[in-house]
Coordinates of N, CA and C in Angstrom, one line a residue:
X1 N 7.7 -287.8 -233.3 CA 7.1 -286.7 -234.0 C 7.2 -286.9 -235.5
X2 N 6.1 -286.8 -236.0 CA 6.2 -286.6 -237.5 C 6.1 -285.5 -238.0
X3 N 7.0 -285.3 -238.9 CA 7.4 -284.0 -239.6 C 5.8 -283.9 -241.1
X4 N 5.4 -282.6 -241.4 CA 4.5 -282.6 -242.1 C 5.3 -282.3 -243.8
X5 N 4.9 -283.4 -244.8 CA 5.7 -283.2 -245.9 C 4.6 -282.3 -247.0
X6 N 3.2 -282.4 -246.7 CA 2.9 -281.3 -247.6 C 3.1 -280.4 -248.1
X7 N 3.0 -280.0 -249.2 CA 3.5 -278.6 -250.0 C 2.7 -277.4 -249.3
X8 N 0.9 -277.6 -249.1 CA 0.4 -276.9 -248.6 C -0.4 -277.0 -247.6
X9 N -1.0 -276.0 -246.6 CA -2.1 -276.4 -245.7 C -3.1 -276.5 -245.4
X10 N -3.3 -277.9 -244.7 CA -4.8 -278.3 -244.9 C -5.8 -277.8 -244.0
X11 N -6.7 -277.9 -244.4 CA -8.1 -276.7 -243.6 C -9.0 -278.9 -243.4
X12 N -9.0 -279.0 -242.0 CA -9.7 -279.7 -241.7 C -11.4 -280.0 -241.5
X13 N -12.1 -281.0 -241.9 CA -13.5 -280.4 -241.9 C -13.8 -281.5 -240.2
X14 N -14.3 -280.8 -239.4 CA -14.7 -281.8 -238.0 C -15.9 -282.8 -238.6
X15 N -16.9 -282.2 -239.3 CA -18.3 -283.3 -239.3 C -18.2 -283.5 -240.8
X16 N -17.2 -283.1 -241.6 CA -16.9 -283.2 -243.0 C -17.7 -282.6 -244.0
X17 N -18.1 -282.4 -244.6 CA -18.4 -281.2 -245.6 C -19.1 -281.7 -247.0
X18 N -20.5 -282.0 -247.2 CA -20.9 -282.3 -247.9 C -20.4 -282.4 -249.4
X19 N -20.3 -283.2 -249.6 CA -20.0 -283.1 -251.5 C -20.4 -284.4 -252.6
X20 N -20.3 -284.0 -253.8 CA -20.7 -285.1 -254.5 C -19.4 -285.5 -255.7
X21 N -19.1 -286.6 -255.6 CA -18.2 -286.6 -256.9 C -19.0 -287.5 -258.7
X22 N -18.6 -286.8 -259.6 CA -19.4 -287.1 -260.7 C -18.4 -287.3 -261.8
X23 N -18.6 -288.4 -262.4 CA -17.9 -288.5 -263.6 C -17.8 -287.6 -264.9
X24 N -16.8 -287.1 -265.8 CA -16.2 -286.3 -266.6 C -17.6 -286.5 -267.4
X25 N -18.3 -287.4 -267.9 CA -19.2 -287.2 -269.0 C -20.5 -287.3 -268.0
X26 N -21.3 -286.9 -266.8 CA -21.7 -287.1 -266.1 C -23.3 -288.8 -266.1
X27 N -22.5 -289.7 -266.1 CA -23.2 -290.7 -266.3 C -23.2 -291.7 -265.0
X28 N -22.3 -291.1 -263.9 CA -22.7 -291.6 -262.4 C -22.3 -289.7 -261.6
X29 N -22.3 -290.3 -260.4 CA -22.6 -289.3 -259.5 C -22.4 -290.1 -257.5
X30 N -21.9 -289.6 -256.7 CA -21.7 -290.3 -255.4 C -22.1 -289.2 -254.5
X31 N -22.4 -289.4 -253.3 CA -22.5 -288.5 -252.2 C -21.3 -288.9 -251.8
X32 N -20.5 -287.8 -250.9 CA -19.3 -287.6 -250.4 C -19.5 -286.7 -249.2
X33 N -18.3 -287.0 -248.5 CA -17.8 -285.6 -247.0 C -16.6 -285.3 -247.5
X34 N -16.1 -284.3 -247.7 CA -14.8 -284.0 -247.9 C -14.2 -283.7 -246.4
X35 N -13.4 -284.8 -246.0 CA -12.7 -284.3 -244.8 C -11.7 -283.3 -244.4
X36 N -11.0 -283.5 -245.1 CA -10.0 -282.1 -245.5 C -9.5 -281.8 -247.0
X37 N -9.3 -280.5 -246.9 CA -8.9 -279.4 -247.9 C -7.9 -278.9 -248.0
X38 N -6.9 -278.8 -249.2 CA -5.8 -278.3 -249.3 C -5.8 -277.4 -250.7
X39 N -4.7 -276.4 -250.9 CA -4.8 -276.0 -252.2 C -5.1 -277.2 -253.3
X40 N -4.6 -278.0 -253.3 CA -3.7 -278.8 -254.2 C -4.8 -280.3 -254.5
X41 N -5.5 -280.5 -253.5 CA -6.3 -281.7 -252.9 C -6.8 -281.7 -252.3
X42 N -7.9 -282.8 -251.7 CA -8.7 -283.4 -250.4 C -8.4 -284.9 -250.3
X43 N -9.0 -284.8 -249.5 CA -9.4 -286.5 -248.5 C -11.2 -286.4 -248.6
X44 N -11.9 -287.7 -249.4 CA -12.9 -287.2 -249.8 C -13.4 -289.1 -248.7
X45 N -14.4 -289.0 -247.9 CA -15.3 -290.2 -247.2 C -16.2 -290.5 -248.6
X46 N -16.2 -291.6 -249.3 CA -17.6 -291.7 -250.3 C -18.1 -292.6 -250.1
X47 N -19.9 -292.2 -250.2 CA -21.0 -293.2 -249.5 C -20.6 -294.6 -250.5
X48 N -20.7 -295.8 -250.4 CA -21.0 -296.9 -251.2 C -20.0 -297.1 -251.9
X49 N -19.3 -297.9 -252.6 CA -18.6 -298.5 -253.0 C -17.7 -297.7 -254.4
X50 N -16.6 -297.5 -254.3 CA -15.9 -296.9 -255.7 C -15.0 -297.8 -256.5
X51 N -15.3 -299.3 -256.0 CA -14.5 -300.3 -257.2 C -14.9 -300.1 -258.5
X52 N -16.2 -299.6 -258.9 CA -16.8 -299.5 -260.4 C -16.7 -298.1 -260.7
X53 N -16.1 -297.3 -260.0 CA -15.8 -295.9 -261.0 C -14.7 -295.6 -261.5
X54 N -14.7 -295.0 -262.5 CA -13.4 -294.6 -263.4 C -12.8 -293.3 -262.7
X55 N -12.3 -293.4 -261.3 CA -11.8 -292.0 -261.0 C -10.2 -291.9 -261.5
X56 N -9.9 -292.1 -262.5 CA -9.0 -291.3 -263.5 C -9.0 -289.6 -263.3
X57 N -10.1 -289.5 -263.5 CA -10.8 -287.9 -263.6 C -12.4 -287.8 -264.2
X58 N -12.2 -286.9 -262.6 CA -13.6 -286.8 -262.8 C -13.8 -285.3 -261.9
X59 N -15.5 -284.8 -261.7 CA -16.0 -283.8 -261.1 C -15.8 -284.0 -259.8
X60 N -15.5 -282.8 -258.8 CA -15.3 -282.9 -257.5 C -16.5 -281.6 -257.1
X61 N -17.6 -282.1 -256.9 CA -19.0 -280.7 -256.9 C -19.2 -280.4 -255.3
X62 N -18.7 -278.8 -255.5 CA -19.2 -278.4 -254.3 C -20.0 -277.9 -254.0
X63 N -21.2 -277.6 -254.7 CA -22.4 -277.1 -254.1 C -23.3 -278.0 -254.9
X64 N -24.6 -277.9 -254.3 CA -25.8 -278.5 -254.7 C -26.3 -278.1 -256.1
X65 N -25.8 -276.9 -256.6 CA -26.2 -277.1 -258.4 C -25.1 -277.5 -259.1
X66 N -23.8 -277.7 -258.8 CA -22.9 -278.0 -259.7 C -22.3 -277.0 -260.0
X67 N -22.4 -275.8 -259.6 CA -21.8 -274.7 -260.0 C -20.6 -274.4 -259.4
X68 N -20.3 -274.8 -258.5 CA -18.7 -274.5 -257.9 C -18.1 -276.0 -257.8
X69 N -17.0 -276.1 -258.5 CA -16.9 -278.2 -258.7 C -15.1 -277.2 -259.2
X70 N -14.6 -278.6 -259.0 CA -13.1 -278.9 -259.1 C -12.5 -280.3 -259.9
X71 N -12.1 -279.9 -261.0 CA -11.8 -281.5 -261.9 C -10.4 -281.9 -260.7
X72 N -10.7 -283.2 -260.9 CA -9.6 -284.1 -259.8 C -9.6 -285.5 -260.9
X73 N -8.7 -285.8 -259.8 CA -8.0 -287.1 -260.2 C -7.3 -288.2 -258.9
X74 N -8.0 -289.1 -259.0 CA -7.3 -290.0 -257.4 C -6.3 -290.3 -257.2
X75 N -5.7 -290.4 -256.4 CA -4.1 -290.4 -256.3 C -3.9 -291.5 -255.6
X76 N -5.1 -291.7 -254.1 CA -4.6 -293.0 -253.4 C -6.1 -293.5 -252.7
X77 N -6.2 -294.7 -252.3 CA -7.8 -294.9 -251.6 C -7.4 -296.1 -250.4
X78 N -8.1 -295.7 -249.4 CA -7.8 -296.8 -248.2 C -9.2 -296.5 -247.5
X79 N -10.1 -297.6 -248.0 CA -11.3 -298.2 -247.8 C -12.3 -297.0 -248.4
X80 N -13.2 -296.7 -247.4 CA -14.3 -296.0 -247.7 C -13.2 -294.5 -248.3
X81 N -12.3 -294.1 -248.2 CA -11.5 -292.5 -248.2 C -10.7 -292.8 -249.4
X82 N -10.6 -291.5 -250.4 CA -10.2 -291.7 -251.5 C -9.4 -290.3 -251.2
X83 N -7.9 -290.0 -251.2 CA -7.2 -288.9 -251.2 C -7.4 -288.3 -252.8
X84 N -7.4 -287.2 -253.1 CA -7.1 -286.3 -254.8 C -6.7 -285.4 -255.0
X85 N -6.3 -285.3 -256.3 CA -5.2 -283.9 -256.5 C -6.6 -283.1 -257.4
X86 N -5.9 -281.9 -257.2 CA -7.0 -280.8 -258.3 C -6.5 -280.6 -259.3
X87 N -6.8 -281.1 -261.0 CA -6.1 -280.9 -261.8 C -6.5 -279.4 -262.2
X88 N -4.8 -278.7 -262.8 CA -5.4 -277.1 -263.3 C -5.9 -277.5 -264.5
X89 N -6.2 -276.0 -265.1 CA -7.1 -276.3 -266.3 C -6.1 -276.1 -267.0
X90 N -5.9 -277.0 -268.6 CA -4.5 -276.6 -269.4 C -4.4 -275.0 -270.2
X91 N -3.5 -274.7 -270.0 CA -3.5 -273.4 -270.7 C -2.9 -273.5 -272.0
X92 N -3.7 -272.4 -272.8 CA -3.2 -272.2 -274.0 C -2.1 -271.9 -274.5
X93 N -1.2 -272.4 -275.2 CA 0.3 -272.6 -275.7 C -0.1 -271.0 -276.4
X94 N -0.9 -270.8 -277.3 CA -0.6 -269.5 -277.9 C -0.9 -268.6 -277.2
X95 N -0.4 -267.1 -277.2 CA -0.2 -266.6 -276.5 C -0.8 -265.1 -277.7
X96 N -1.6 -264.4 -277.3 CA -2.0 -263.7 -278.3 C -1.0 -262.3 -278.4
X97 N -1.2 -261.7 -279.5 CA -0.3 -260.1 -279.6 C -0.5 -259.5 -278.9
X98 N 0.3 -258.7 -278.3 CA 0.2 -257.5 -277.9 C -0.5 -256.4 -278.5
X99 N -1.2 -255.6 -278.1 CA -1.8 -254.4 -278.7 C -1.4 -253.2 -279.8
X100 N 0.3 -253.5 -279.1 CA 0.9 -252.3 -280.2 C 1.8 -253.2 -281.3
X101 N 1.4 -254.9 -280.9 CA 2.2 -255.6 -281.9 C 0.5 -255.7 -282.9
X102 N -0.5 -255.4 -282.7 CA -1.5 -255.6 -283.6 C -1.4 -254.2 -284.4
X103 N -1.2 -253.6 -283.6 CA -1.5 -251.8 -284.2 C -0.5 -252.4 -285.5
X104 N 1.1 -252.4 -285.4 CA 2.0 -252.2 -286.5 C 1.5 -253.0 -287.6
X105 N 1.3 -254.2 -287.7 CA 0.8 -255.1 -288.6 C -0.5 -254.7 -289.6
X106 N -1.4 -254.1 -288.6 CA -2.3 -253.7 -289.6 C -1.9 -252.8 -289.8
X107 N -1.0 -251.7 -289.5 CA -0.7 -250.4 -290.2 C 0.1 -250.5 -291.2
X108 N 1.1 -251.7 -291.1 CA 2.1 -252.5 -292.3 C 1.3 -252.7 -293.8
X109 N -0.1 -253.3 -293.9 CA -0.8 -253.3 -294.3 C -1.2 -252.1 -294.6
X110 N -1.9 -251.8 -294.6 CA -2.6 -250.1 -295.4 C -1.4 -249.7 -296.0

């Protein structure tokens, strides 16, 4: 029996699930299946060869206009299947005032 060490759970695809992956400055582009889905990642089938792409990070597009996509980054690849993580988007270190800390300051002023 193998014990399952993922953090989270994966939503398997049976005939895999169309997708395309596309480089950060979009100057290539692949057809893909995403086999399975996790919060965190997938397991992506990609058509034709991925020795010449920079998957560092790149686009993970889930619909046909590009409108719903996931920045990723490859973690591990065994032949045609490329496992990835979903990078979050970095958040902003500053943190803006509060409303009643804006109120005093401009009223400091006057």
């Amino acid at each position: 029996m193998s014990k399952e060490l993922r953090k989270s759970q994966r939503i398997d695809f049976e005939r895999g699930f169309d997708v395309q992956i596309m480089g950060i400055d979009g100057t290539w582009r692949r057809p893909c299946k995403m086999l399975d889905v996790s919060e965190g990642g997938a397991l992506l089938k990609v058509d034709g060869s991925v020795g010449n792409l920079d998957l560092k990070e790149f686009f993970l597009l889930l619909s046909s206009t590009g409108l719903a996509y996931r920045r990723c980054k490859m973690v591990r690849v065994n032949g045609d299947q490329i496992g990835v993580i979903f990078l979050k988007p970095e958040t902003t270190k500053k943190k803006m005032a509060s409303p009643s800390a804006r109120r005093t300051s401009v009223q400091g002023v006057a």
